[in-house]
C-alpha cells in the first residue's frame, strides 16, 4: 500500500547530536509506514550520509536527501523539498524537535485515514536542552477553543491569527502536500523563514485547521527563529511581509485590511489609522489580550519520554 505521510526534516547548519536525536525519535516508531525527506538549506555540512546510514540501520529505507545549493531560507528549502514528495501529507520537524513517543506516527496515520484533514496540529511538549534536557512551559496557540471540531469558529480563528498574533508553531504540523506547496509558492521571495505563516493564509482562505489534543512533538524552546530573543525583530519583519502579501492577494477581506492597517504602518503613514485600529479592534486592554499576557503556559510531556529519546540516540 502506498504511504500516506512523509516526515520532512528541514535543517540548516544542523547540530549533529540534535539531528541524531530527531532521527532516533523516528527510529523509535512502532510503524515503518512513512517516508522521510531530509531537506538541507545550503549547509557547509549536511550529514546526509550519516543520517541515511543511521535510519537504514533501523529499517527506515524510504529516505530522500534534498539539498539547496545556496541558503534560501526555510520557506524555499521546504518548497524545494516538497517537489520531491509523493505522499498526500507531510509532517514538519527540525533538528532538535522530536516525535513525542513511539506511537506518534501510528496515531497520526490513524487520524489521517479517519479524518483526512487538509491541515492539522496537535499538542506540543516544550523542553530546554541545557544544562540537562527538561520539560518546560510552553504551548501554541493560547486560545485553542475556536479550533474545537465540534464548535469550529473560522472568524475567531482568523482574528486570533491575524490581529492577536496567536499563532501555531510549525513544529509537528501536518499539511496536505499540495496545499502546503501552493502556499509556500506564494510566500517564496517575500517570507523567508516563517513557513508556519502558511496557516494564517489558510485561515483567510477559509480552509479548516484541524485541532487534536494528543501530544505529538517535543519542541526545543529557545533555539528556533521564533523563540530566540535575538531573532524576534527579524520575525516581526517576516510578519510585515506576510501581511503585505495577504493584503495584495485578499484586499476584500476585512480582517486582512485591519491587520494591514495595524501592522503595516511606518512613519510615512498615518499614525491615526494605526491608533484607531489599536484602540477599537485590538486594544491591549481587551479581555483576550489581558488573559494572553498573564497566561502561564502548561508544562506538557513526561520527562521519562524525553530521556528515552536521548538514551536511544546515544545507544543506536
PDB file of C-alpha atoms in Angstrom:
ATOM      1  CA  UNK A   1       0.000   0.000   0.000  1.00  0.00           C
ATOM      2  CA  UNK A   2       1.250   3.483  -0.818  1.00  0.00           C
ATOM      3  CA  UNK A   3       2.451   5.521   2.127  1.00  0.00           C
ATOM      4  CA  UNK A   4       0.321   8.430   3.303  1.00  0.00           C
ATOM      5  CA  UNK A   5       2.820  10.518   5.249  1.00  0.00           C
ATOM      6  CA  UNK A   6       6.315  11.949   4.844  1.00  0.00           C
ATOM      7  CA  UNK A   7       8.258  13.298   7.797  1.00  0.00           C
ATOM      8  CA  UNK A   8      10.025  16.357   6.394  1.00  0.00           C
ATOM      9  CA  UNK A   9      13.073  17.391   8.443  1.00  0.00           C
ATOM     10  CA  UNK A  10      14.172  20.908   7.461  1.00  0.00           C
ATOM     11  CA  UNK A  11      17.731  21.682   8.501  1.00  0.00           C
ATOM     12  CA  UNK A  12      20.320  24.453   8.250  1.00  0.00           C
ATOM     13  CA  UNK A  13      23.750  24.062   9.849  1.00  0.00           C
ATOM     14  CA  UNK A  14      22.321  21.239  11.979  1.00  0.00           C
ATOM     15  CA  UNK A  15      23.854  20.295  15.287  1.00  0.00           C
ATOM     16  CA  UNK A  16      24.802  16.634  14.717  1.00  0.00           C
ATOM     17  CA  UNK A  17      23.690  15.498  18.173  1.00  0.00           C
ATOM     18  CA  UNK A  18      20.312  17.242  17.910  1.00  0.00           C
ATOM     19  CA  UNK A  19      19.836  15.808  14.414  1.00  0.00           C
ATOM     20  CA  UNK A  20      20.665  12.318  15.643  1.00  0.00           C
ATOM     21  CA  UNK A  21      18.073  12.610  18.407  1.00  0.00           C
ATOM     22  CA  UNK A  22      15.443  13.742  15.907  1.00  0.00           C
ATOM     23  CA  UNK A  23      16.238  10.719  13.753  1.00  0.00           C
ATOM     24  CA  UNK A  24      16.221   8.480  16.839  1.00  0.00           C
ATOM     25  CA  UNK A  25      12.650   9.615  17.569  1.00  0.00           C
ATOM     26  CA  UNK A  26      11.750   8.378  14.061  1.00  0.00           C
ATOM     27  CA  UNK A  27      13.561   5.095  14.596  1.00  0.00           C
ATOM     28  CA  UNK A  28      11.620   4.501  17.826  1.00  0.00           C
ATOM     29  CA  UNK A  29       8.276   4.469  15.985  1.00  0.00           C
ATOM     30  CA  UNK A  30       6.229   1.283  16.034  1.00  0.00           C
ATOM     31  CA  UNK A  31       5.379   1.692  12.337  1.00  0.00           C
ATOM     32  CA  UNK A  32       7.568   1.981   9.269  1.00  0.00           C
ATOM     33  CA  UNK A  33       4.698   3.103   7.035  1.00  0.00           C
ATOM     34  CA  UNK A  34       6.128   6.555   6.458  1.00  0.00           C
ATOM     35  CA  UNK A  35       8.718   8.224   4.255  1.00  0.00           C
ATOM     36  CA  UNK A  36      11.455  10.623   5.314  1.00  0.00           C
ATOM     37  CA  UNK A  37      12.854  13.627   3.489  1.00  0.00           C
ATOM     38  CA  UNK A  38      15.899  15.432   4.843  1.00  0.00           C
ATOM     39  CA  UNK A  39      15.934  18.947   3.389  1.00  0.00           C
ATOM     40  CA  UNK A  40      19.120  20.966   3.813  1.00  0.00           C
ATOM     41  CA  UNK A  41      19.279  24.707   3.207  1.00  0.00           C
ATOM     42  CA  UNK A  42      22.819  25.060   1.863  1.00  0.00           C
ATOM     43  CA  UNK A  43      24.728  23.989   4.978  1.00  0.00           C
ATOM     44  CA  UNK A  44      28.510  23.527   4.785  1.00  0.00           C
ATOM     45  CA  UNK A  45      27.937  20.026   6.203  1.00  0.00           C
ATOM     46  CA  UNK A  46      24.579  18.308   5.752  1.00  0.00           C
ATOM     47  CA  UNK A  47      25.323  14.910   7.415  1.00  0.00           C
ATOM     48  CA  UNK A  48      23.242  13.184   4.725  1.00  0.00           C
ATOM     49  CA  UNK A  49      25.461  10.088   4.514  1.00  0.00           C
ATOM     50  CA  UNK A  50      25.455   9.594   8.274  1.00  0.00           C
ATOM     51  CA  UNK A  51      21.702  10.221   8.556  1.00  0.00           C
ATOM     52  CA  UNK A  52      20.788   7.775   5.814  1.00  0.00           C
ATOM     53  CA  UNK A  53      23.045   5.101   7.285  1.00  0.00           C
ATOM     54  CA  UNK A  54      21.564   5.653  10.752  1.00  0.00           C
ATOM     55  CA  UNK A  55      17.983   5.350   9.506  1.00  0.00           C
ATOM     56  CA  UNK A  56      18.741   2.365   7.257  1.00  0.00           C
ATOM     57  CA  UNK A  57      20.209   0.509  10.229  1.00  0.00           C
ATOM     58  CA  UNK A  58      16.854   0.973  11.967  1.00  0.00           C
ATOM     59  CA  UNK A  59      14.855  -0.325   8.999  1.00  0.00           C
ATOM     60  CA  UNK A  60      13.865   3.078   7.600  1.00  0.00           C
ATOM     61  CA  UNK A  61      14.882   2.998   3.948  1.00  0.00           C
ATOM     62  CA  UNK A  62      12.335   5.249   2.236  1.00  0.00           C
ATOM     63  CA  UNK A  63      14.586   8.276   2.696  1.00  0.00           C
ATOM     64  CA  UNK A  64      15.411  11.136   0.332  1.00  0.00           C
ATOM     65  CA  UNK A  65      18.049  13.800   0.881  1.00  0.00           C
ATOM     66  CA  UNK A  66      17.341  17.097  -0.884  1.00  0.00           C
ATOM     67  CA  UNK A  67      19.893  19.918  -0.703  1.00  0.00           C
ATOM     68  CA  UNK A  68      19.652  23.561  -1.688  1.00  0.00           C
ATOM     69  CA  UNK A  69      22.848  24.720  -3.396  1.00  0.00           C
ATOM     70  CA  UNK A  70      22.688  28.038  -1.588  1.00  0.00           C
ATOM     71  CA  UNK A  71      20.943  29.094   1.586  1.00  0.00           C
ATOM     72  CA  UNK A  72      17.493  30.343   0.650  1.00  0.00           C
ATOM     73  CA  UNK A  73      15.587  30.309   3.935  1.00  0.00           C
ATOM     74  CA  UNK A  74      13.117  27.865   5.414  1.00  0.00           C
ATOM     75  CA  UNK A  75      10.273  28.666   3.016  1.00  0.00           C
ATOM     76  CA  UNK A  76      12.374  27.981  -0.102  1.00  0.00           C
ATOM     77  CA  UNK A  77      14.002  24.934   1.487  1.00  0.00           C
ATOM     78  CA  UNK A  78      10.645  23.323   2.252  1.00  0.00           C
ATOM     79  CA  UNK A  79       9.178  24.298  -1.109  1.00  0.00           C
ATOM     80  CA  UNK A  80      12.143  22.720  -2.882  1.00  0.00           C
ATOM     81  CA  UNK A  81      11.754  19.526  -0.855  1.00  0.00           C
ATOM     82  CA  UNK A  82       8.004  19.298  -1.463  1.00  0.00           C
ATOM     83  CA  UNK A  83       8.637  18.927  -5.199  1.00  0.00           C
ATOM     84  CA  UNK A  84      10.190  15.521  -4.431  1.00  0.00           C
ATOM     85  CA  UNK A  85       7.473  14.223  -2.096  1.00  0.00           C
ATOM     86  CA  UNK A  86       4.779  11.855  -3.360  1.00  0.00           C
ATOM     87  CA  UNK A  87       2.714  11.277  -0.196  1.00  0.00           C
ATOM     88  CA  UNK A  88      -0.536  13.163   0.353  1.00  0.00           C
ATOM     89  CA  UNK A  89       0.532  14.550   3.749  1.00  0.00           C
ATOM     90  CA  UNK A  90       3.741  15.899   5.271  1.00  0.00           C
ATOM     91  CA  UNK A  91       4.730  16.418   8.904  1.00  0.00           C
ATOM     92  CA  UNK A  92       7.394  19.064   9.515  1.00  0.00           C
ATOM     93  CA  UNK A  93      10.254  18.901  12.028  1.00  0.00           C
ATOM     94  CA  UNK A  94      13.678  20.456  12.503  1.00  0.00           C
ATOM     95  CA  UNK A  95      16.766  19.015  14.210  1.00  0.00           C
ATOM     96  CA  UNK A  96      16.203  19.282  17.941  1.00  0.00           C
ATOM     97  CA  UNK A  97      12.460  18.643  17.584  1.00  0.00           C
ATOM     98  CA  UNK A  98      11.303  15.084  18.275  1.00  0.00           C
ATOM     99  CA  UNK A  99       8.242  12.917  17.852  1.00  0.00           C
ATOM    100  CA  UNK A 100       6.709  12.668  21.292  1.00  0.00           C
ATOM    101  CA  UNK A 101       6.600   8.888  21.767  1.00  0.00           C
ATOM    102  CA  UNK A 102       6.889   5.633  19.864  1.00  0.00           C
ATOM    103  CA  UNK A 103       3.186   5.581  18.891  1.00  0.00           C
ATOM    104  CA  UNK A 104       3.060   9.113  17.462  1.00  0.00           C
ATOM    105  CA  UNK A 105       3.207   8.278  13.753  1.00  0.00           C
ATOM    106  CA  UNK A 106       0.864   5.290  14.093  1.00  0.00           C
ATOM    107  CA  UNK A 107      -1.601   7.644  15.785  1.00  0.00           C
ATOM    108  CA  UNK A 108      -1.209  10.271  13.045  1.00  0.00           C
ATOM    109  CA  UNK A 109      -1.766   7.684  10.324  1.00  0.00           C
ATOM    110  CA  UNK A 110      -4.988   6.650  12.016  1.00  0.00           C
ATOM    111  CA  UNK A 111      -6.206  10.241  12.161  1.00  0.00           C
ATOM    112  CA  UNK A 112      -5.275  10.919   8.533  1.00  0.00           C
ATOM    113  CA  UNK A 113      -7.200   7.872   7.370  1.00  0.00           C
ATOM    114  CA  UNK A 114     -10.223   8.679   9.540  1.00  0.00           C
ATOM    115  CA  UNK A 115     -10.461  12.470   9.177  1.00  0.00           C
ATOM    116  CA  UNK A 116      -8.431  13.408   6.071  1.00  0.00           C
ATOM    117  CA  UNK A 117      -7.569  16.904   7.411  1.00  0.00           C
ATOM    118  CA  UNK A 118      -6.113  19.422   4.984  1.00  0.00           C
ATOM    119  CA  UNK A 119      -4.018  20.991   7.739  1.00  0.00           C
ATOM    120  CA  UNK A 120      -3.773  19.865  11.343  1.00  0.00           C
ATOM    121  CA  UNK A 121      -1.941  20.456  14.598  1.00  0.00           C
ATOM    122  CA  UNK A 122      -1.795  18.658  17.914  1.00  0.00           C
ATOM    123  CA  UNK A 123      -0.194  19.426  21.276  1.00  0.00           C
ATOM    124  CA  UNK A 124       3.490  20.050  21.894  1.00  0.00           C
ATOM    125  CA  UNK A 125       5.722  19.400  24.860  1.00  0.00           C
ATOM    126  CA  UNK A 126       8.318  22.158  25.146  1.00  0.00           C
ATOM    127  CA  UNK A 127      11.736  21.370  26.562  1.00  0.00           C
ATOM    128  CA  UNK A 128      15.057  23.094  27.207  1.00  0.00           C
ATOM    129  CA  UNK A 129      18.218  21.114  26.390  1.00  0.00           C
ATOM    130  CA  UNK A 130      20.603  22.792  28.811  1.00  0.00           C
ATOM    131  CA  UNK A 131      22.028  22.142  31.331  1.00  0.00           C
ATOM    132  CA  UNK A 132      20.067  18.881  31.104  1.00  0.00           C
ATOM    133  CA  UNK A 133      17.030  18.188  28.891  1.00  0.00           C
ATOM    134  CA  UNK A 134      13.985  19.219  30.906  1.00  0.00           C
ATOM    135  CA  UNK A 135      10.303  19.733  30.065  1.00  0.00           C
ATOM    136  CA  UNK A 136       9.488  23.450  30.039  1.00  0.00           C
ATOM    137  CA  UNK A 137       6.360  25.635  29.991  1.00  0.00           C
ATOM    138  CA  UNK A 138       5.017  26.322  26.522  1.00  0.00           C
ATOM    139  CA  UNK A 139       2.151  25.781  24.112  1.00  0.00           C
ATOM    140  CA  UNK A 140       0.610  27.301  20.994  1.00  0.00           C
ATOM    141  CA  UNK A 141      -1.915  28.607  20.340  1.00  0.00           C
ATOM    142  CA  UNK A 142      -3.014  30.365  23.529  1.00  0.00           C
ATOM    143  CA  UNK A 143      -6.689  30.110  22.567  1.00  0.00           C
ATOM    144  CA  UNK A 144      -7.428  26.580  21.372  1.00  0.00           C
ATOM    145  CA  UNK A 145     -11.200  26.887  21.823  1.00  0.00           C
ATOM    146  CA  UNK A 146     -12.229  28.070  18.330  1.00  0.00           C
ATOM    147  CA  UNK A 147     -10.424  25.091  16.765  1.00  0.00           C
ATOM    148  CA  UNK A 148     -12.710  22.613  18.545  1.00  0.00           C
ATOM    149  CA  UNK A 149     -14.006  20.406  15.702  1.00  0.00           C
ATOM    150  CA  UNK A 150     -17.446  20.313  17.311  1.00  0.00           C
ATOM    151  CA  UNK A 151     -17.728  24.117  17.526  1.00  0.00           C
ATOM    152  CA  UNK A 152     -15.327  25.367  14.861  1.00  0.00           C
ATOM    153  CA  UNK A 153     -15.254  29.180  14.639  1.00  0.00           C
ATOM    154  CA  UNK A 154     -13.474  30.288  11.460  1.00  0.00           C
ATOM    155  CA  UNK A 155     -13.981  34.009  12.114  1.00  0.00           C
ATOM    156  CA  UNK A 156     -12.445  33.893  15.577  1.00  0.00           C
ATOM    157  CA  UNK A 157      -9.541  31.813  14.297  1.00  0.00           C
ATOM    158  CA  UNK A 158      -8.797  34.352  11.576  1.00  0.00           C
ATOM    159  CA  UNK A 159      -8.991  37.206  14.094  1.00  0.00           C
ATOM    160  CA  UNK A 160      -6.707  35.430  16.544  1.00  0.00           C
ATOM    161  CA  UNK A 161      -4.113  34.603  13.896  1.00  0.00           C
ATOM    162  CA  UNK A 162      -4.063  37.940  12.069  1.00  0.00           C
ATOM    163  CA  UNK A 163      -4.841  40.524  14.763  1.00  0.00           C
ATOM    164  CA  UNK A 164      -3.992  38.931  18.113  1.00  0.00           C
ATOM    165  CA  UNK A 165      -0.780  37.199  16.979  1.00  0.00           C
ATOM    166  CA  UNK A 166      -1.977  33.908  18.450  1.00  0.00           C
ATOM    167  CA  UNK A 167      -0.077  31.692  16.054  1.00  0.00           C
ATOM    168  CA  UNK A 168       0.521  27.970  15.834  1.00  0.00           C
ATOM    169  CA  UNK A 169       4.058  26.626  15.864  1.00  0.00           C
ATOM    170  CA  UNK A 170       5.129  24.788  12.724  1.00  0.00           C
ATOM    171  CA  UNK A 171       6.832  22.032  14.720  1.00  0.00           C
ATOM    172  CA  UNK A 172       4.885  18.845  14.072  1.00  0.00           C
ATOM    173  CA  UNK A 173       2.249  20.481  11.855  1.00  0.00           C
ATOM    174  CA  UNK A 174       0.688  18.178   9.275  1.00  0.00           C
ATOM    175  CA  UNK A 175      -0.305  19.539   5.870  1.00  0.00           C
ATOM    176  CA  UNK A 176      -1.654  18.213   2.614  1.00  0.00           C
ATOM    177  CA  UNK A 177       1.422  18.360   0.414  1.00  0.00           C
ATOM    178  CA  UNK A 178      -0.236  20.180  -2.486  1.00  0.00           C
ATOM    179  CA  UNK A 179      -1.931  22.719  -0.216  1.00  0.00           C
ATOM    180  CA  UNK A 180       1.309  23.482   1.610  1.00  0.00           C
ATOM    181  CA  UNK A 181       3.285  23.786  -1.627  1.00  0.00           C
ATOM    182  CA  UNK A 182       0.732  26.201  -3.086  1.00  0.00           C
ATOM    183  CA  UNK A 183       1.009  28.460  -0.026  1.00  0.00           C
ATOM    184  CA  UNK A 184       4.802  28.376   0.020  1.00  0.00           C
ATOM    185  CA  UNK A 185       4.919  29.240  -3.680  1.00  0.00           C
ATOM    186  CA  UNK A 186       3.001  32.432  -2.898  1.00  0.00           C
ATOM    187  CA  UNK A 187       5.234  33.196   0.093  1.00  0.00           C
ATOM    188  CA  UNK A 188       8.592  32.493  -1.577  1.00  0.00           C
ATOM    189  CA  UNK A 189      10.598  35.625  -2.219  1.00  0.00           C
ATOM    190  CA  UNK A 190       8.550  37.543   0.337  1.00  0.00           C
ATOM    191  CA  UNK A 191       8.666  35.478   3.549  1.00  0.00           C
ATOM    192  CA  UNK A 192      11.987  33.787   4.208  1.00  0.00           C
ATOM    193  CA  UNK A 193      11.858  31.871   7.495  1.00  0.00           C
ATOM    194  CA  UNK A 194       8.290  31.654   8.832  1.00  0.00           C
ATOM    195  CA  UNK A 195       6.826  28.749   6.884  1.00  0.00           C
ATOM    196  CA  UNK A 196       4.136  28.363   9.551  1.00  0.00           C
ATOM    197  CA  UNK A 197       2.624  31.680   8.412  1.00  0.00           C
ATOM    198  CA  UNK A 198       1.032  29.487   5.740  1.00  0.00           C
ATOM    199  CA  UNK A 199      -1.562  28.595   8.382  1.00  0.00           C
ATOM    200  CA  UNK A 200      -2.597  32.248   8.562  1.00  0.00           C
ATOM    201  CA  UNK A 201      -3.131  32.225   4.816  1.00  0.00           C
ATOM    202  CA  UNK A 202      -5.273  29.106   5.177  1.00  0.00           C
ATOM    203  CA  UNK A 203      -7.422  30.934   7.744  1.00  0.00           C
ATOM    204  CA  UNK A 204      -8.023  33.740   5.245  1.00  0.00           C
ATOM    205  CA  UNK A 205      -8.830  31.205   2.518  1.00  0.00           C
ATOM    206  CA  UNK A 206     -11.381  29.506   4.761  1.00  0.00           C
ATOM    207  CA  UNK A 207      -9.519  26.191   4.898  1.00  0.00           C
ATOM    208  CA  UNK A 208     -10.393  24.299   8.113  1.00  0.00           C
ATOM    209  CA  UNK A 209      -7.490  23.890  10.539  1.00  0.00           C
ATOM    210  CA  UNK A 210      -7.950  20.656  12.474  1.00  0.00           C
ATOM    211  CA  UNK A 211      -7.061  20.524  16.172  1.00  0.00           C
ATOM    212  CA  UNK A 212      -6.082  17.380  18.039  1.00  0.00           C
ATOM    213  CA  UNK A 213      -5.372  17.145  21.745  1.00  0.00           C
ATOM    214  CA  UNK A 214      -2.761  14.401  21.755  1.00  0.00           C
ATOM    215  CA  UNK A 215       0.886  15.237  22.474  1.00  0.00           C
ATOM    216  CA  UNK A 216       2.835  14.574  19.270  1.00  0.00           C
ATOM    217  CA  UNK A 217       6.133  16.513  19.462  1.00  0.00           C
ATOM    218  CA  UNK A 218       8.895  17.721  21.722  1.00  0.00           C
ATOM    219  CA  UNK A 219       9.773  21.310  20.783  1.00  0.00           C
ATOM    220  CA  UNK A 220      13.195  22.722  21.630  1.00  0.00           C
ATOM    221  CA  UNK A 221      12.386  26.072  23.202  1.00  0.00           C
ATOM    222  CA  UNK A 222      14.804  28.977  22.866  1.00  0.00           C
ATOM    223  CA  UNK A 223      16.786  27.814  19.826  1.00  0.00           C
ATOM    224  CA  UNK A 224      14.475  28.489  16.874  1.00  0.00           C
ATOM    225  CA  UNK A 225      13.907  31.686  14.930  1.00  0.00           C
ATOM    226  CA  UNK A 226      10.605  32.285  16.727  1.00  0.00           C
ATOM    227  CA  UNK A 227      11.758  31.733  20.318  1.00  0.00           C
ATOM    228  CA  UNK A 228      15.313  33.073  20.248  1.00  0.00           C
ATOM    229  CA  UNK A 229      15.100  36.635  21.565  1.00  0.00           C
ATOM    230  CA  UNK A 230      17.763  37.903  19.156  1.00  0.00           C
ATOM    231  CA  UNK A 231      15.615  36.868  16.191  1.00  0.00           C
ATOM    232  CA  UNK A 232      12.330  38.466  17.260  1.00  0.00           C
ATOM    233  CA  UNK A 233      12.870  41.652  15.255  1.00  0.00           C
ATOM    234  CA  UNK A 234      13.606  39.589  12.170  1.00  0.00           C
ATOM    235  CA  UNK A 235      10.367  37.666  12.681  1.00  0.00           C
ATOM    236  CA  UNK A 236       8.463  40.932  13.049  1.00  0.00           C
ATOM    237  CA  UNK A 237       9.761  41.901   9.615  1.00  0.00           C
ATOM    238  CA  UNK A 238       8.647  38.491   8.323  1.00  0.00           C
ATOM    239  CA  UNK A 239       5.145  39.154   9.618  1.00  0.00           C
ATOM    240  CA  UNK A 240       5.044  42.563   7.956  1.00  0.00           C
ATOM    241  CA  UNK A 241       5.980  40.885   4.677  1.00  0.00           C
ATOM    242  CA  UNK A 242       3.244  38.284   5.155  1.00  0.00           C
ATOM    243  CA  UNK A 243       0.627  40.926   5.952  1.00  0.00           C
ATOM    244  CA  UNK A 244       1.540  42.823   2.787  1.00  0.00           C
ATOM    245  CA  UNK A 245       1.293  39.602   0.770  1.00  0.00           C
ATOM    246  CA  UNK A 246      -2.150  38.828   2.204  1.00  0.00           C
ATOM    247  CA  UNK A 247      -3.301  42.390   1.563  1.00  0.00           C
ATOM    248  CA  UNK A 248      -2.299  42.151  -2.089  1.00  0.00           C
ATOM    249  CA  UNK A 249      -3.938  38.741  -2.536  1.00  0.00           C
ATOM    250  CA  UNK A 250      -7.108  39.304  -0.453  1.00  0.00           C
ATOM    251  CA  UNK A 251      -7.814  43.068  -0.357  1.00  0.00           C
ATOM    252  CA  UNK A 252     -11.530  42.465   0.138  1.00  0.00           C
ATOM    253  CA  UNK A 253     -11.082  40.575   3.407  1.00  0.00           C
ATOM    254  CA  UNK A 254     -11.948  42.857   6.332  1.00  0.00           C
ATOM    255  CA  UNK A 255      -9.616  41.146   8.816  1.00  0.00           C
ATOM    256  CA  UNK A 256      -6.740  41.328   6.338  1.00  0.00           C
ATOM    257  CA  UNK A 257      -7.396  45.037   5.821  1.00  0.00           C
ATOM    258  CA  UNK A 258      -7.398  45.658   9.552  1.00  0.00           C
ATOM    259  CA  UNK A 259      -4.169  43.694  10.010  1.00  0.00           C
ATOM    260  CA  UNK A 260      -2.573  45.688   7.210  1.00  0.00           C
ATOM    261  CA  UNK A 261      -3.636  48.987   8.760  1.00  0.00           C
ATOM    262  CA  UNK A 262      -2.390  47.913  12.184  1.00  0.00           C
ATOM    263  CA  UNK A 263       0.893  46.156  11.397  1.00  0.00           C
ATOM    264  CA  UNK A 264       1.989  47.731   8.126  1.00  0.00           C
ATOM    265  CA  UNK A 265       2.287  51.323   9.213  1.00  0.00           C
ATOM    266  CA  UNK A 266       5.501  53.330   9.211  1.00  0.00           C
ATOM    267  CA  UNK A 267       6.446  56.925   9.901  1.00  0.00           C
ATOM    268  CA  UNK A 268       5.263  57.978   6.443  1.00  0.00           C
ATOM    269  CA  UNK A 269       1.750  56.718   7.035  1.00  0.00           C
ATOM    270  CA  UNK A 270      -0.993  57.999   9.265  1.00  0.00           C
ATOM    271  CA  UNK A 271      -0.421  57.105  12.889  1.00  0.00           C
ATOM    272  CA  UNK A 272      -4.073  57.926  13.424  1.00  0.00           C
ATOM    273  CA  UNK A 273      -5.133  54.863  11.416  1.00  0.00           C
ATOM    274  CA  UNK A 274      -2.970  52.547  13.467  1.00  0.00           C
ATOM    275  CA  UNK A 275      -4.115  54.203  16.656  1.00  0.00           C
ATOM    276  CA  UNK A 276      -7.776  53.776  15.790  1.00  0.00           C
ATOM    277  CA  UNK A 277      -7.348  50.130  14.846  1.00  0.00           C
ATOM    278  CA  UNK A 278      -5.334  49.548  18.001  1.00  0.00           C
ATOM    279  CA  UNK A 279      -7.923  51.193  20.238  1.00  0.00           C
ATOM    280  CA  UNK A 280     -11.058  49.855  18.579  1.00  0.00           C
ATOM    281  CA  UNK A 281     -10.070  46.478  17.113  1.00  0.00           C
ATOM    282  CA  UNK A 282      -7.085  45.066  19.008  1.00  0.00           C
ATOM    283  CA  UNK A 283      -6.970  47.071  22.253  1.00  0.00           C
ATOM    284  CA  UNK A 284      -4.384  45.834  24.722  1.00  0.00           C
ATOM    285  CA  UNK A 285      -6.985  46.101  27.482  1.00  0.00           C
ATOM    286  CA  UNK A 286      -9.315  43.681  25.687  1.00  0.00           C
ATOM    287  CA  UNK A 287     -10.103  40.584  27.764  1.00  0.00           C
ATOM    288  CA  UNK A 288      -8.302  38.374  25.247  1.00  0.00           C
ATOM    289  CA  UNK A 289      -5.062  40.380  25.421  1.00  0.00           C
ATOM    290  CA  UNK A 290      -5.207  40.655  29.206  1.00  0.00           C
ATOM    291  CA  UNK A 291      -5.640  36.907  29.522  1.00  0.00           C
ATOM    292  CA  UNK A 292      -2.887  36.270  26.972  1.00  0.00           C
ATOM    293  CA  UNK A 293      -0.404  38.437  28.886  1.00  0.00           C
ATOM    294  CA  UNK A 294      -0.966  36.768  32.256  1.00  0.00           C
ATOM    295  CA  UNK A 295      -1.319  33.240  30.887  1.00  0.00           C
ATOM    296  CA  UNK A 296       1.048  30.666  32.328  1.00  0.00           C
ATOM    297  CA  UNK A 297       1.690  28.011  29.655  1.00  0.00           C
ATOM    298  CA  UNK A 298       1.477  24.426  30.880  1.00  0.00           C
ATOM    299  CA  UNK A 299       4.388  22.047  31.210  1.00  0.00           C
ATOM    300  CA  UNK A 300       3.357  19.222  28.898  1.00  0.00           C
ATOM    301  CA  UNK A 301       5.030  15.870  28.466  1.00  0.00           C
ATOM    302  CA  UNK A 302       6.532  13.167  30.624  1.00  0.00           C
ATOM    303  CA  UNK A 303      10.201  13.636  31.374  1.00  0.00           C
ATOM    304  CA  UNK A 304      10.785   9.887  31.040  1.00  0.00           C
ATOM    305  CA  UNK A 305       9.757  10.001  27.372  1.00  0.00           C
ATOM    306  CA  UNK A 306      12.187  12.841  26.663  1.00  0.00           C
ATOM    307  CA  UNK A 307      15.014  10.987  28.374  1.00  0.00           C
ATOM    308  CA  UNK A 308      14.201   7.845  26.375  1.00  0.00           C
ATOM    309  CA  UNK A 309      14.896   9.730  23.137  1.00  0.00           C
ATOM    310  CA  UNK A 310      18.279  10.925  24.436  1.00  0.00           C
ATOM    311  CA  UNK A 311      19.177   7.376  25.517  1.00  0.00           C
ATOM    312  CA  UNK A 312      18.094   5.891  22.191  1.00  0.00           C
ATOM    313  CA  UNK A 313      20.206   8.396  20.248  1.00  0.00           C
ATOM    314  CA  UNK A 314      23.236   7.562  22.375  1.00  0.00           C
ATOM    315  CA  UNK A 315      22.822   3.785  22.001  1.00  0.00           C
ATOM    316  CA  UNK A 316      21.824   3.435  18.353  1.00  0.00           C
TER     317      UNK A 316
END
